[in-house]
Structures are given as structure tokens and as C-alpha cells.
Amino acid sequence: MNPSTAPQSHSRTVLLRRGEVHSPADPFATAMVIERGQVAWVGSEGAADSFASGVDEVVDLDGALVTPAFTDAHVHTTATGLALTGLDLTGARDLAEALAAVRAYAAARPADRVLLGHGWDASRWPGLRPPSRAELDEATGGRPLYLTRADVHSAVVTTALLDLVPGVTGSPGYAHDAPVTGEAHHAVRAAAHAAVTPARRAEAQRAALARAASLGIGSLHECGGPEISDEDDFTALLALAETEPGPRVRGYWAEPVTDEKGARRVRELGALGAAGDLFVDGSLGSHTAWLREPYADAPGTGQPQLDADAVAAHVAACTEAGLQAGFHAIGDAALAAVVAGVRAVAERLGTARVRAARHRIEHAEMMTPETVAAFAELGLTASVQPAFDAAWGGEDGMYATRLGAARAGTLNPYAALLKAGVPLALGSDAPVTPLDPWGTVRAAAFHRTPAHRVSVRAAFTAHTRGGWRAFGRDDAGVLAPGAPADYAIWRTGELVVQAPDDRVARWSTDPRSGTPGLPDLTPGHVLPECLETVVGGETVFRRPNE
């Protein structure tokens, strides 16, 4: 690729040519024109000659692939940045290695009021035991430490951090020398995050947005809320994204709404909706997802946080205010409560009105045929994270440990959702799993349960156009005239068509089908390398020396 050295500006007219342009407007396109921050034209190399003399810049793609930029539909930006710039235990192979990392991090940051870390997962360690409080007290020298499990639904903490939260030992979710969950977790998280200075917060946000841009992500959905971060964090992120070059940030604020006044407050924060991580339950890894039947490896059925009546009250208030609603729901009981609540609103206000609001559900893992059908009926978007299956699925994975093989095999049924017509938007839930868009598409296409696999093309669409559709924009996330010029340029190998069914694949690769190819994402193949990311016609990332 041979672009000019100056970043693209939305005021310039640019012709990209001699590449592969992934566009529904022309499946054989090799060129594209960008003007005033929008796609103005896509077409063939021969037709590109007529534009060459009338543009400000010509970019020779030298065979590179151009696609719509990805949208990550579920991100916690500040937490992702803190993991990128701070203590990250996702690679820790055992308890001893995790404690050694904590000890080294504490020694390296003597001025931090509270030490922050993320990513431990005892289900992967010999002994299956998280760090004890005594071990963490020793490793930190008695300093406050907040260390989240990989799913961010529980945390281990030091005695010094508990001392900053009077009364927390009497809160639901607290157990002596065990990870904190529920209300206790929310309380210690608030205390830990209060120690993050505005400068440190901005550093973390910039780091996360820069990583996203380097991976071809042109927009992300920030899932904030009073139990996750705070209003200052949320509004500061939206302001930073608005004023500095980088991916677009669409904000969701997870706070219950009961009337127009509450809806107005959500809008005043800059949020698109009262949605995202409005918790109906917790997570499978922390035994807090709300199940109909008990866990296979622990007593109880999880921690319900909202029932069907609470769901209905929130959805009704949001629908009447013209505001998008949504929830975090993972377990089958939680998803049943969501469906019952939304259906009650549809019976009162009309199904058409509920569908038009495009309410969304995050994670939606333990779906049954009945809940799949209800999502389709009620127009609910499933905002899902295929990397969860890649990390915890399979016969020997955490899901099977928590639920048993039979229930685990029903999780994340993407093929059934698409077949029923349920809109999908793909994301990472970073820092729960890393920002990794092509890896996310691969995880959906090569699901550990073959019956749940979808084509690479369907997964790619859900990770590009699906994120825009999730908040009501049907004209974006594609490279077609009039769409926003949000795109990425990739170095990749041969383009192919991959589908779960060989008959579909054979027809799709026939030139008569006009199906544009995508990179080969077969496990073991090298994923595409991002050369440049453009948002609204402006370059927000360019790989050095390209």
C-alpha cells in the first residue's frame, strides 16, 4: 500500500484503487472514492480512471483489502485501558504466578493509592483456588488492592481495601476470605475506582481507544452505569472521543428508568439508551448467573437482580419516552424474566411499538428455543460475545464445569438466533475478553459447538453493520455510496467464502453468486493485519512504515 504520509482529512476527496473493496454495492469492486467523510462511489479499476484527475489524493492499495471498520458492541473503555496499562493477569498460569505479578506490580507503583488489576481465572489453574486475602495482603505489603476475575463479576481484595468501605462485610455478596460478588463487589469497586485520578483515567481511555483503532475498530459501544463506573468516567469518555481523533464511542447508561424525568437524565448524560449492563443476573464464572436449575459444581441457582416486573417497568418507561432499553442477562432464568417483562409491555403498548424501540440484551448466553423465538417476535437485539465460547466452551471448558455438558452445549446458539431473524451485534466485553475483531468473527464461525456456527460473512456483518443497526442506523457499517467513510485497510492472504454448510460454500464461491470473499479465518491461519483505520474520512490509525 502506498498512501500519502499525511493523515486523511474528511474535507479531502480520496480515491483508493488497485485493491479489494468489500462492498454490497459491487461484489467485484477494486476502488472507492471518499468525499466529505462519506463513501461517494465504489466500482471497478477501469471506472476509477475517470475519477483520478479530480481527487485530492490517490491511494494505491497494492492488493490490500478494504472493509467497513468493525464496531465492538460491548466495551468498558476505562477498565480496558487500565488493564492495558496496569496489572493484567489474563496470562497467569497458576496461583503462584499471579501472586508474583501482584508483588512486582505493587513494588513498581509505590505512589498508587489503590492498586488495580484484572483477569485472574482460577478455573484454569491447578487447584482451582483464587488468591486468599492473606496472600494478597502479603504480596501488596498491606496496601489496598482491587483485582477482578476475568468476567468482572467478582473480585479478590485486600484487607486495606475493605477498610475503605465501612459496613461492606455485612453486604450481600460478602463472604470471609472468598471473592466478593453482588452488592459487596459494587461497593469495593466504587471505592477502588474513586482512587483513579482524572489524568490516569484519560490515559487509560486513550490507550483503549488507540488499541481499538489499531485493530480496525471504528466505533465501540461503551457500557457504563452506576454499578460499573460513574458519571464522570462516562461523560469524560464521551467528551474525549468527541474532541480527539479515534473510534466513535456510543454510550449506554445502565440505570433503571421509571418515568420521563429518568429518561431525560439518561439523555443528558449523552447516552443512546438506558441499556447495556443493567444487571438481571451475574456471570457463570462467578456462579452468579441466574439459572432455572442449580449449578453442577456448586449449590444454588445464582443471584437474580431484577425480576420480570422490574424489567417491564424499565422497558415500558423507556418505550414511552422513545428511549432504547436493555439488560445484561446470561442465565436461562434471567433471560426468561427479560422475555416475560418485555412481552408484558408489548401486550400493553403494542408489539410494533416495542419492536420499533430496538431494545437490546447483552450476552444472551443460555437461550432456549422459546427465548430465541421471543427475541425474534419482540425485535430484541442480541449483543453477544463469541470469544466467550472460545475461552470457556467445549467439553473441558468452564461452561461444562459450571453447568454440565448437556446444558453447556446449548450456550450461545448463534445459528438459531440468525435463522429466527434475531439481529446480532458482536462485541468483546473488553476487558473480559480482549479487543480482537477478526478473532471474534473466527470464534462465531468456528464455535466449539458445530450446530451453533454461522458463516464468516454473517459473523462479519454482525460485527460491522450489526453494531450500527443495534442503535437504529441501518445505512452504515457498509461500504456503499452515502454511508459514513468508516473503513479499515488490511494486509491478508487469499480471500475465500467460508460457511458451515459445504453446499452453501460451493455455491457462494461460484462467480455467478457475486459473494465477496473475506480472509480465511480457519483456526491456525494468521489473522489479517490492520494497515490503516479511517473514521468519517479521517485516518485514526496508520501502521508505521506503511
Coordinates of C-alpha atoms in Angstrom, one line a residue:
M1 CA 0.0 0.0 0.0
N2 CA 1.3 3.5 -0.9
P3 CA -0.8 6.2 0.8
S4 CA 0.5 9.7 1.3
T5 CA 2.2 10.4 4.6
A6 CA -0.4 13.0 5.7
P7 CA -3.4 11.7 7.6
Q8 CA -6.6 11.7 5.6
S9 CA -9.0 14.6 6.4
H10 CA -12.7 14.4 6.0
S11 CA -12.5 17.6 3.8
R12 CA -10.3 15.8 1.2
T13 CA -11.6 13.7 -1.7
V14 CA -9.7 10.4 -1.8
L15 CA -9.5 7.7 -4.4
L16 CA -8.5 4.2 -3.2
R17 CA -7.7 1.8 -6.1
R18 CA -6.0 -1.5 -7.0
G19 CA -7.3 -3.4 -4.0
E20 CA -10.2 -5.5 -2.9
V21 CA -13.2 -3.4 -1.6
H22 CA -15.7 -5.4 0.4
S23 CA -19.0 -3.8 -0.7
P24 CA -22.6 -4.9 -1.2
A25 CA -22.8 -2.2 -3.9
D26 CA -20.3 -4.1 -6.1
P27 CA -19.0 -7.5 -5.0
F28 CA -16.2 -7.2 -7.5
A29 CA -15.1 -3.6 -6.6
T30 CA -11.4 -2.7 -6.5
A31 CA -11.7 1.0 -6.0
M32 CA -13.6 3.5 -3.8
V33 CA -13.9 7.3 -3.6
I34 CA -14.3 9.1 -0.3
E35 CA -15.7 12.6 -0.2
R36 CA -16.8 14.8 2.7
G37 CA -16.5 12.0 5.2
Q38 CA -18.7 9.6 3.2
V39 CA -18.4 6.9 0.7
A40 CA -19.1 8.5 -2.7
W41 CA -18.5 5.7 -5.1
V42 CA -17.3 2.1 -5.3
G43 CA -16.5 0.2 -8.5
S44 CA -14.0 -1.3 -10.9
E45 CA -10.5 -0.4 -11.7
G46 CA -11.3 0.7 -15.2
A47 CA -14.0 3.1 -14.0
A48 CA -11.6 4.5 -11.4
D49 CA -9.6 6.2 -14.1
S50 CA -12.4 8.7 -14.6
F51 CA -12.0 9.9 -11.0
A52 CA -8.2 10.0 -10.8
S53 CA -7.7 13.6 -12.0
G54 CA -10.5 15.1 -9.9
V55 CA -9.4 14.0 -6.4
D56 CA -7.1 15.4 -3.8
E57 CA -5.3 12.1 -3.2
V58 CA -4.9 8.7 -4.8
V59 CA -4.1 5.7 -2.5
D60 CA -2.6 2.7 -4.3
L61 CA -3.8 -0.2 -2.2
D62 CA -1.4 -2.6 -3.8
G63 CA -3.8 -5.5 -3.5
A64 CA -4.8 -4.8 0.1
L65 CA -8.4 -5.5 1.4
V66 CA -10.7 -2.6 2.4
T67 CA -13.6 -3.4 4.6
P68 CA -16.0 -1.5 6.8
A69 CA -14.5 -0.7 10.1
F70 CA -15.6 -3.0 12.9
T71 CA -18.0 -2.0 15.7
D72 CA -17.4 -3.5 19.1
A73 CA -20.8 -3.5 20.6
H74 CA -19.9 -4.0 24.2
V75 CA -16.8 -2.4 25.8
H76 CA -15.8 -1.0 29.2
T77 CA -13.3 1.5 27.9
T78 CA -11.6 2.8 31.0
A79 CA -11.3 -0.7 32.6
T80 CA -9.9 -1.9 29.3
G81 CA -7.3 0.9 29.3
L82 CA -6.4 0.2 32.9
A83 CA -5.8 -3.5 32.0
L84 CA -3.7 -2.5 29.1
T85 CA -1.6 -0.1 31.1
G86 CA -1.7 -1.8 34.5
L87 CA -1.8 -5.2 36.1
D88 CA -3.2 -7.8 33.7
L89 CA -3.4 -11.4 35.0
T90 CA -5.1 -13.0 32.0
G91 CA -1.8 -14.8 31.2
A92 CA -1.2 -16.1 34.7
R93 CA -0.9 -19.9 34.5
D94 CA -1.3 -20.6 38.2
L95 CA -1.8 -19.0 41.6
A96 CA 2.0 -18.6 42.3
E97 CA 2.5 -16.7 39.0
A98 CA -0.5 -14.5 39.8
L99 CA 0.9 -13.6 43.2
A100 CA 4.3 -12.9 41.8
A101 CA 2.8 -10.5 39.3
V102 CA 0.9 -8.7 42.1
R103 CA 4.0 -8.4 44.2
A104 CA 6.0 -7.0 41.3
Y105 CA 3.3 -4.5 40.3
A106 CA 2.9 -3.3 43.9
A107 CA 6.7 -2.7 44.1
A108 CA 6.7 -0.8 40.8
R109 CA 3.9 1.6 41.8
P110 CA 4.6 2.9 45.3
A111 CA 2.6 6.1 44.8
D112 CA -0.8 4.5 43.8
R113 CA -3.5 4.9 46.4
V114 CA -5.2 1.8 45.3
L115 CA -3.7 -1.0 43.2
L116 CA -5.9 -2.1 40.3
G117 CA -5.7 -5.4 38.4
H118 CA -7.8 -7.7 36.2
G119 CA -8.0 -11.0 34.6
W120 CA -7.4 -13.9 37.1
D121 CA -9.3 -17.1 36.3
A122 CA -8.8 -19.8 38.9
S123 CA -10.9 -22.2 36.8
R124 CA -7.8 -22.5 34.6
W125 CA -5.3 -23.0 37.5
P126 CA -4.1 -26.2 39.2
G127 CA -6.1 -26.4 42.5
L128 CA -8.8 -24.1 41.1
R129 CA -8.3 -21.7 44.0
P130 CA -8.2 -17.9 43.8
P131 CA -5.7 -15.9 45.9
S132 CA -6.6 -15.6 49.6
R133 CA -6.9 -12.3 51.3
A134 CA -3.8 -13.2 53.5
E135 CA -1.8 -13.9 50.4
L136 CA -2.8 -10.7 48.8
D137 CA -2.1 -8.7 51.9
E138 CA 1.4 -10.1 52.0
A139 CA 2.0 -9.6 48.2
T140 CA 0.9 -5.9 48.4
G141 CA 2.6 -5.1 51.7
G142 CA -0.8 -4.4 53.2
R143 CA -1.9 -1.8 50.6
P144 CA -5.4 -1.6 49.1
L145 CA -5.8 -3.9 46.0
Y146 CA -8.9 -4.5 43.8
L147 CA -8.4 -7.5 41.5
T148 CA -11.2 -8.6 39.2
R149 CA -11.9 -12.0 38.0
A150 CA -11.8 -12.4 34.2
D151 CA -15.6 -12.0 34.0
V152 CA -15.5 -8.8 36.1
H153 CA -18.4 -10.1 38.2
S154 CA -16.4 -10.9 41.3
A155 CA -13.1 -9.7 42.7
V156 CA -10.5 -10.5 45.3
V157 CA -9.4 -7.6 47.5
T158 CA -7.1 -6.9 50.4
T159 CA -8.0 -6.1 53.9
A160 CA -6.8 -2.5 53.4
L161 CA -9.4 -2.0 50.6
L162 CA -12.2 -3.5 52.7
D163 CA -11.3 -1.0 55.4
L164 CA -12.1 1.8 53.0
V165 CA -15.7 0.6 52.7
P166 CA -17.3 0.7 56.2
G167 CA -20.0 -1.9 56.6
V168 CA -19.2 -3.9 53.4
T169 CA -18.7 -7.1 55.4
G170 CA -22.4 -7.0 56.1
S171 CA -23.4 -6.6 52.4
P172 CA -24.9 -9.3 50.2
G173 CA -22.1 -10.9 48.2
Y174 CA -19.5 -10.8 51.0
A175 CA -18.1 -14.0 52.4
H176 CA -15.0 -14.2 54.6
D177 CA -11.9 -14.9 52.5
A178 CA -13.8 -15.5 49.3
P179 CA -14.2 -13.4 46.2
V180 CA -16.8 -10.6 46.7
T181 CA -19.9 -10.6 44.4
G182 CA -23.1 -8.7 44.2
E183 CA -23.6 -5.5 46.3
A184 CA -20.3 -6.1 48.2
H185 CA -18.5 -6.1 44.9
H186 CA -20.2 -3.0 43.6
A187 CA -19.2 -1.2 46.9
V188 CA -15.5 -2.1 46.8
R189 CA -15.3 -1.4 43.0
A190 CA -16.7 2.1 43.7
A191 CA -14.0 2.7 46.4
A192 CA -11.3 1.4 44.1
H193 CA -12.3 3.5 41.1
A194 CA -12.6 6.6 43.2
A195 CA -8.9 6.5 43.6
V196 CA -8.3 6.8 39.9
T197 CA -7.3 10.4 39.1
P198 CA -8.8 12.2 36.0
A199 CA -5.4 12.1 34.4
R200 CA -4.9 8.4 35.0
R201 CA -8.5 7.8 33.7
A202 CA -7.8 9.8 30.5
E203 CA -4.5 7.9 30.0
A204 CA -6.4 4.6 30.2
Q205 CA -9.2 5.7 27.9
R206 CA -6.7 6.9 25.2
A207 CA -4.8 3.6 25.5
A208 CA -8.0 1.6 24.9
L209 CA -9.2 3.7 22.0
A210 CA -5.7 3.6 20.4
R211 CA -5.7 -0.2 20.7
A212 CA -9.2 -0.4 19.2
A213 CA -8.1 1.8 16.2
S214 CA -5.0 -0.3 15.6
L215 CA -7.3 -3.3 15.2
G216 CA -9.6 -1.8 12.6
I217 CA -12.3 -0.9 15.1
G218 CA -14.0 2.3 14.0
S219 CA -16.7 2.5 16.7
L220 CA -17.5 1.0 20.1
H221 CA -20.4 0.9 22.5
E222 CA -19.4 2.0 25.9
C223 CA -21.5 0.1 28.5
G224 CA -21.4 2.3 31.6
G225 CA -23.6 2.7 34.6
P226 CA -23.7 3.5 38.3
E227 CA -22.7 -0.1 39.3
I228 CA -19.9 -0.2 36.8
S229 CA -18.1 3.1 36.8
D230 CA -19.5 6.6 37.5
E231 CA -21.0 9.5 35.6
D232 CA -17.7 11.4 35.5
D233 CA -16.0 8.5 33.8
F234 CA -18.8 8.1 31.3
T235 CA -19.1 11.7 30.3
A236 CA -15.4 12.2 30.2
L237 CA -15.0 9.3 27.8
L238 CA -17.7 10.7 25.5
A239 CA -16.1 14.1 25.6
L240 CA -12.7 12.7 24.8
A241 CA -13.9 10.7 21.9
E242 CA -15.8 13.7 20.5
T243 CA -12.7 16.0 20.6
E244 CA -9.8 13.7 19.7
P245 CA -9.3 11.6 16.6
G246 CA -10.2 8.0 17.2
P247 CA -13.0 5.5 17.1
R248 CA -16.6 6.7 17.6
V249 CA -17.9 6.0 21.1
R250 CA -21.7 5.3 21.5
G251 CA -22.6 5.4 25.2
Y252 CA -25.2 3.3 27.1
W253 CA -26.0 4.0 30.7
A254 CA -27.3 1.1 32.8
E255 CA -29.7 2.7 35.2
P256 CA -33.4 1.9 35.8
V257 CA -35.8 4.4 34.3
T258 CA -39.3 4.7 35.7
D259 CA -40.6 7.9 34.1
E260 CA -39.8 10.7 31.6
K261 CA -37.6 12.5 34.1
G262 CA -35.4 9.5 34.4
A263 CA -35.2 9.1 30.6
R264 CA -34.3 12.8 30.2
R265 CA -31.4 12.3 32.7
V266 CA -30.0 9.4 30.7
R267 CA -30.1 11.6 27.6
E268 CA -28.4 14.5 29.4
L269 CA -25.5 12.2 30.2
G270 CA -25.1 11.7 26.4
A271 CA -26.3 8.1 26.4
L272 CA -28.1 6.5 23.5
G273 CA -30.2 4.4 25.9
A274 CA -30.7 3.1 29.4
A275 CA -29.2 -0.2 28.4
G276 CA -26.0 -2.2 28.5
D277 CA -25.1 -3.8 31.8
L278 CA -28.3 -3.2 33.6
F279 CA -27.9 -6.5 35.5
V280 CA -30.7 -9.0 35.6
D281 CA -28.1 -11.5 36.8
G282 CA -24.3 -12.0 37.1
S283 CA -22.0 -14.4 35.3
L284 CA -21.4 -18.2 35.0
G285 CA -17.8 -18.0 36.0
S286 CA -18.7 -16.3 39.3
H287 CA -21.7 -18.6 40.0
T288 CA -24.0 -15.5 39.9
A289 CA -25.8 -16.1 36.6
W290 CA -29.5 -16.8 37.4
L291 CA -30.4 -20.4 36.4
R292 CA -33.6 -22.4 36.4
E293 CA -31.7 -25.5 37.8
P294 CA -28.8 -25.5 40.2
Y295 CA -25.1 -25.3 39.1
A296 CA -23.4 -28.6 38.5
D297 CA -20.4 -27.7 40.6
A298 CA -21.9 -25.5 43.4
P299 CA -25.2 -25.2 45.3
G300 CA -27.7 -22.6 44.3
T301 CA -29.1 -21.0 41.1
G302 CA -27.2 -17.7 41.1
Q303 CA -28.1 -14.2 42.1
P304 CA -31.2 -12.7 40.4
Q305 CA -31.1 -8.9 40.5
L306 CA -34.2 -7.8 38.5
D307 CA -37.4 -9.8 38.1
A308 CA -39.9 -9.7 35.3
D309 CA -41.9 -6.8 36.9
A310 CA -38.8 -4.7 37.2
V311 CA -37.9 -5.5 33.6
A312 CA -41.4 -4.5 32.5
A313 CA -41.3 -1.2 34.4
H314 CA -38.0 -0.2 32.8
V315 CA -38.9 -1.2 29.3
A316 CA -42.3 0.5 29.5
A317 CA -40.9 3.8 30.7
C318 CA -38.1 3.7 28.1
T319 CA -40.5 2.8 25.3
E320 CA -43.0 5.6 26.2
A321 CA -40.1 8.0 26.3
G322 CA -38.7 6.9 22.9
L323 CA -35.5 5.6 24.6
Q324 CA -33.7 2.3 23.9
A325 CA -33.8 -0.1 26.9
G326 CA -31.6 -3.1 27.5
F327 CA -30.3 -5.5 30.1
H328 CA -27.4 -7.8 30.9
A329 CA -28.8 -11.4 31.1
I330 CA -26.9 -14.6 30.9
G331 CA -28.7 -17.4 32.7
D332 CA -31.8 -19.1 31.4
A333 CA -33.9 -17.9 34.3
A334 CA -32.7 -14.3 33.7
L335 CA -33.5 -14.5 30.0
A336 CA -37.0 -15.9 30.8
A337 CA -37.5 -12.9 33.1
V338 CA -36.5 -10.5 30.4
V339 CA -38.8 -12.1 27.9
A340 CA -41.7 -12.1 30.3
G341 CA -41.1 -8.4 31.2
V342 CA -40.8 -7.2 27.6
R343 CA -43.8 -9.3 26.5
A344 CA -45.9 -7.7 29.2
V345 CA -45.0 -4.3 27.8
A346 CA -45.8 -5.4 24.3
E347 CA -49.3 -6.6 25.4
R348 CA -49.9 -3.1 26.9
L349 CA -48.3 -0.8 24.4
G350 CA -48.3 -3.0 21.3
T351 CA -45.7 -5.2 19.8
A352 CA -45.0 -2.9 16.9
R353 CA -44.1 -0.1 19.3
V354 CA -41.8 -2.3 21.3
R355 CA -40.1 -3.7 18.2
A356 CA -39.5 -0.1 16.9
A357 CA -37.6 0.8 20.0
R358 CA -34.9 -1.9 19.2
H359 CA -34.3 -2.8 22.8
R360 CA -31.2 -4.9 23.3
I361 CA -29.9 -7.7 25.5
E362 CA -26.3 -8.1 26.4
H363 CA -24.7 -11.6 26.3
A364 CA -27.9 -13.7 26.0
E365 CA -26.0 -17.0 26.5
M366 CA -28.4 -19.6 27.9
M367 CA -31.0 -19.3 25.2
T368 CA -33.8 -21.8 24.8
P369 CA -35.9 -22.3 21.6
E370 CA -38.6 -20.4 23.4
T371 CA -36.5 -17.4 24.2
V372 CA -35.0 -17.4 20.7
A373 CA -38.5 -17.2 19.3
A374 CA -39.4 -14.4 21.7
F375 CA -36.4 -12.3 20.8
A376 CA -37.5 -12.5 17.2
E377 CA -41.1 -11.7 18.0
L378 CA -40.2 -8.7 20.2
G379 CA -37.5 -7.3 18.0
L380 CA -34.8 -7.7 20.6
T381 CA -31.2 -7.3 19.5
A382 CA -28.7 -9.9 20.9
S383 CA -25.4 -8.2 21.7
V384 CA -23.2 -11.2 22.0
Q385 CA -19.5 -12.1 22.6
P386 CA -18.3 -15.1 20.6
A387 CA -14.9 -15.0 22.4
F388 CA -16.7 -16.3 25.5
D389 CA -17.3 -19.6 23.8
A390 CA -13.7 -19.7 22.5
A391 CA -12.4 -19.1 26.1
W392 CA -14.9 -21.2 28.1
G393 CA -16.8 -23.5 25.8
G394 CA -16.0 -27.1 24.8
E395 CA -16.2 -30.4 26.7
D396 CA -13.5 -29.4 29.2
G397 CA -14.3 -25.7 29.5
M398 CA -15.6 -23.7 32.4
Y399 CA -19.1 -23.8 31.0
A400 CA -19.2 -27.6 31.2
T401 CA -17.8 -27.4 34.7
R402 CA -20.4 -25.0 35.9
L403 CA -23.4 -26.5 34.0
G404 CA -22.6 -30.0 32.9
A405 CA -22.0 -30.9 29.3
A406 CA -25.7 -31.0 28.2
R407 CA -26.6 -27.5 29.3
A408 CA -23.2 -26.1 28.3
G409 CA -23.8 -27.4 24.8
T410 CA -26.8 -25.1 24.4
L411 CA -25.0 -21.9 25.1
N412 CA -24.5 -19.1 22.5
P413 CA -26.7 -20.5 19.7
Y414 CA -25.8 -18.0 17.1
A415 CA -27.1 -20.1 14.1
A416 CA -30.5 -20.5 15.8
L417 CA -30.7 -16.7 16.5
L418 CA -29.9 -15.8 12.9
K419 CA -32.2 -18.4 11.5
A420 CA -35.0 -16.9 13.6
G421 CA -34.3 -13.4 12.4
V422 CA -32.8 -12.0 15.6
P423 CA -30.5 -9.1 15.0
L424 CA -26.9 -9.8 16.2
A425 CA -24.3 -7.3 17.2
L426 CA -20.9 -8.7 18.1
G427 CA -18.5 -7.4 20.7
S428 CA -15.8 -8.3 23.2
D429 CA -17.0 -7.1 26.6
A430 CA -13.4 -5.9 27.0
P431 CA -11.5 -6.3 29.3
V432 CA -13.4 -9.6 29.9
T433 CA -12.0 -10.8 26.6
P434 CA -9.6 -8.7 24.5
L435 CA -10.4 -6.3 21.7
D436 CA -10.0 -8.7 18.8
P437 CA -12.5 -8.3 15.9
W438 CA -11.2 -10.9 13.5
G439 CA -10.7 -13.3 16.4
T440 CA -14.4 -12.6 17.4
V441 CA -15.6 -13.4 13.8
R442 CA -13.5 -16.6 13.9
A443 CA -15.0 -17.6 17.2
A444 CA -18.5 -17.3 15.8
A445 CA -17.7 -19.1 12.6
F446 CA -15.8 -21.9 14.4
H447 CA -18.0 -22.2 17.5
R448 CA -17.0 -25.1 19.8
T449 CA -20.5 -26.5 19.2
P450 CA -20.8 -27.0 15.4
A451 CA -24.6 -26.6 15.4
H452 CA -24.2 -23.0 16.6
R453 CA -21.7 -21.9 13.9
V454 CA -22.5 -19.2 11.4
S455 CA -20.8 -18.2 8.2
V456 CA -17.8 -15.9 8.3
R457 CA -19.8 -13.5 6.2
A458 CA -22.7 -13.5 8.7
A459 CA -20.4 -13.0 11.7
F460 CA -18.5 -10.2 9.9
T461 CA -21.8 -8.5 9.1
A462 CA -22.9 -8.7 12.7
H463 CA -19.5 -7.2 13.8
T464 CA -19.7 -4.3 11.3
R465 CA -23.2 -3.4 10.2
G466 CA -24.8 -5.1 13.2
G467 CA -23.3 -2.7 15.7
W468 CA -24.8 0.3 13.8
R469 CA -28.2 -1.4 13.5
A470 CA -28.2 -2.0 17.2
F471 CA -28.8 1.7 17.8
G472 CA -31.0 2.4 14.9
R473 CA -28.7 3.2 12.0
D474 CA -29.4 0.9 9.0
D475 CA -27.4 3.0 6.5
A476 CA -23.9 2.5 8.0
G477 CA -21.4 -0.2 8.6
V478 CA -21.1 -1.0 4.9
L479 CA -19.0 0.5 2.1
A480 CA -21.8 1.9 -0.2
P481 CA -22.5 5.4 -1.5
G482 CA -23.8 7.6 1.2
A483 CA -22.5 5.6 4.1
P484 CA -20.1 7.0 6.6
A485 CA -16.5 6.6 5.5
D486 CA -15.5 4.3 8.4
Y487 CA -13.2 1.6 7.0
A488 CA -10.0 -0.3 7.6
I489 CA -7.3 -1.5 5.2
W490 CA -5.8 -4.9 5.7
R491 CA -2.9 -7.0 4.7
T492 CA -4.2 -10.5 4.3
G493 CA -3.9 -13.7 2.3
E494 CA -6.3 -15.1 -0.3
L495 CA -10.0 -14.2 0.1
V496 CA -12.4 -17.1 0.4
V497 CA -16.0 -17.7 1.3
Q498 CA -16.5 -19.8 4.5
A499 CA -19.8 -21.2 5.5
P500 CA -20.8 -24.0 8.0
D501 CA -22.5 -26.0 5.1
D502 CA -20.3 -27.1 2.3
R503 CA -23.1 -26.8 -0.3
V504 CA -23.5 -23.2 0.6
A505 CA -19.8 -22.6 0.4
R506 CA -19.5 -24.2 -3.0
W507 CA -22.4 -22.1 -4.5
S508 CA -21.0 -18.9 -2.8
T509 CA -17.6 -19.3 -4.4
D510 CA -19.1 -19.6 -7.8
P511 CA -18.6 -16.3 -9.6
R512 CA -22.3 -16.2 -10.5
S513 CA -23.2 -15.8 -6.8
G514 CA -21.5 -12.4 -6.6
T515 CA -20.5 -13.2 -3.0
P516 CA -17.5 -11.1 -1.9
G517 CA -14.7 -13.0 -0.2
L518 CA -13.2 -12.5 3.2
P519 CA -9.9 -13.6 4.8
D520 CA -9.5 -17.3 5.6
L521 CA -10.2 -17.5 9.3
T522 CA -9.7 -21.2 9.7
P523 CA -8.1 -21.8 13.1
G524 CA -4.3 -21.7 12.8
H525 CA -4.3 -19.2 9.9
V526 CA -2.8 -15.8 10.6
L527 CA -5.4 -13.1 11.1
P528 CA -5.4 -10.0 8.9
E529 CA -3.1 -7.2 9.9
C530 CA -4.5 -3.7 10.0
L531 CA -2.6 -1.2 7.9
E532 CA -4.9 1.8 8.4
T533 CA -8.2 2.7 10.1
V534 CA -10.3 5.6 8.9
V535 CA -13.3 7.1 10.7
G536 CA -15.5 9.7 9.0
G537 CA -12.9 10.1 6.3
E538 CA -10.1 10.9 8.9
T539 CA -7.2 8.5 9.5
V540 CA -7.1 7.5 13.1
F541 CA -4.5 4.8 12.8
R542 CA -1.8 4.0 10.4
R543 CA 0.7 1.2 10.8
P544 CA 4.3 2.6 11.0
N545 CA 6.3 2.4 7.8
E546 CA 3.3 1.6 5.6

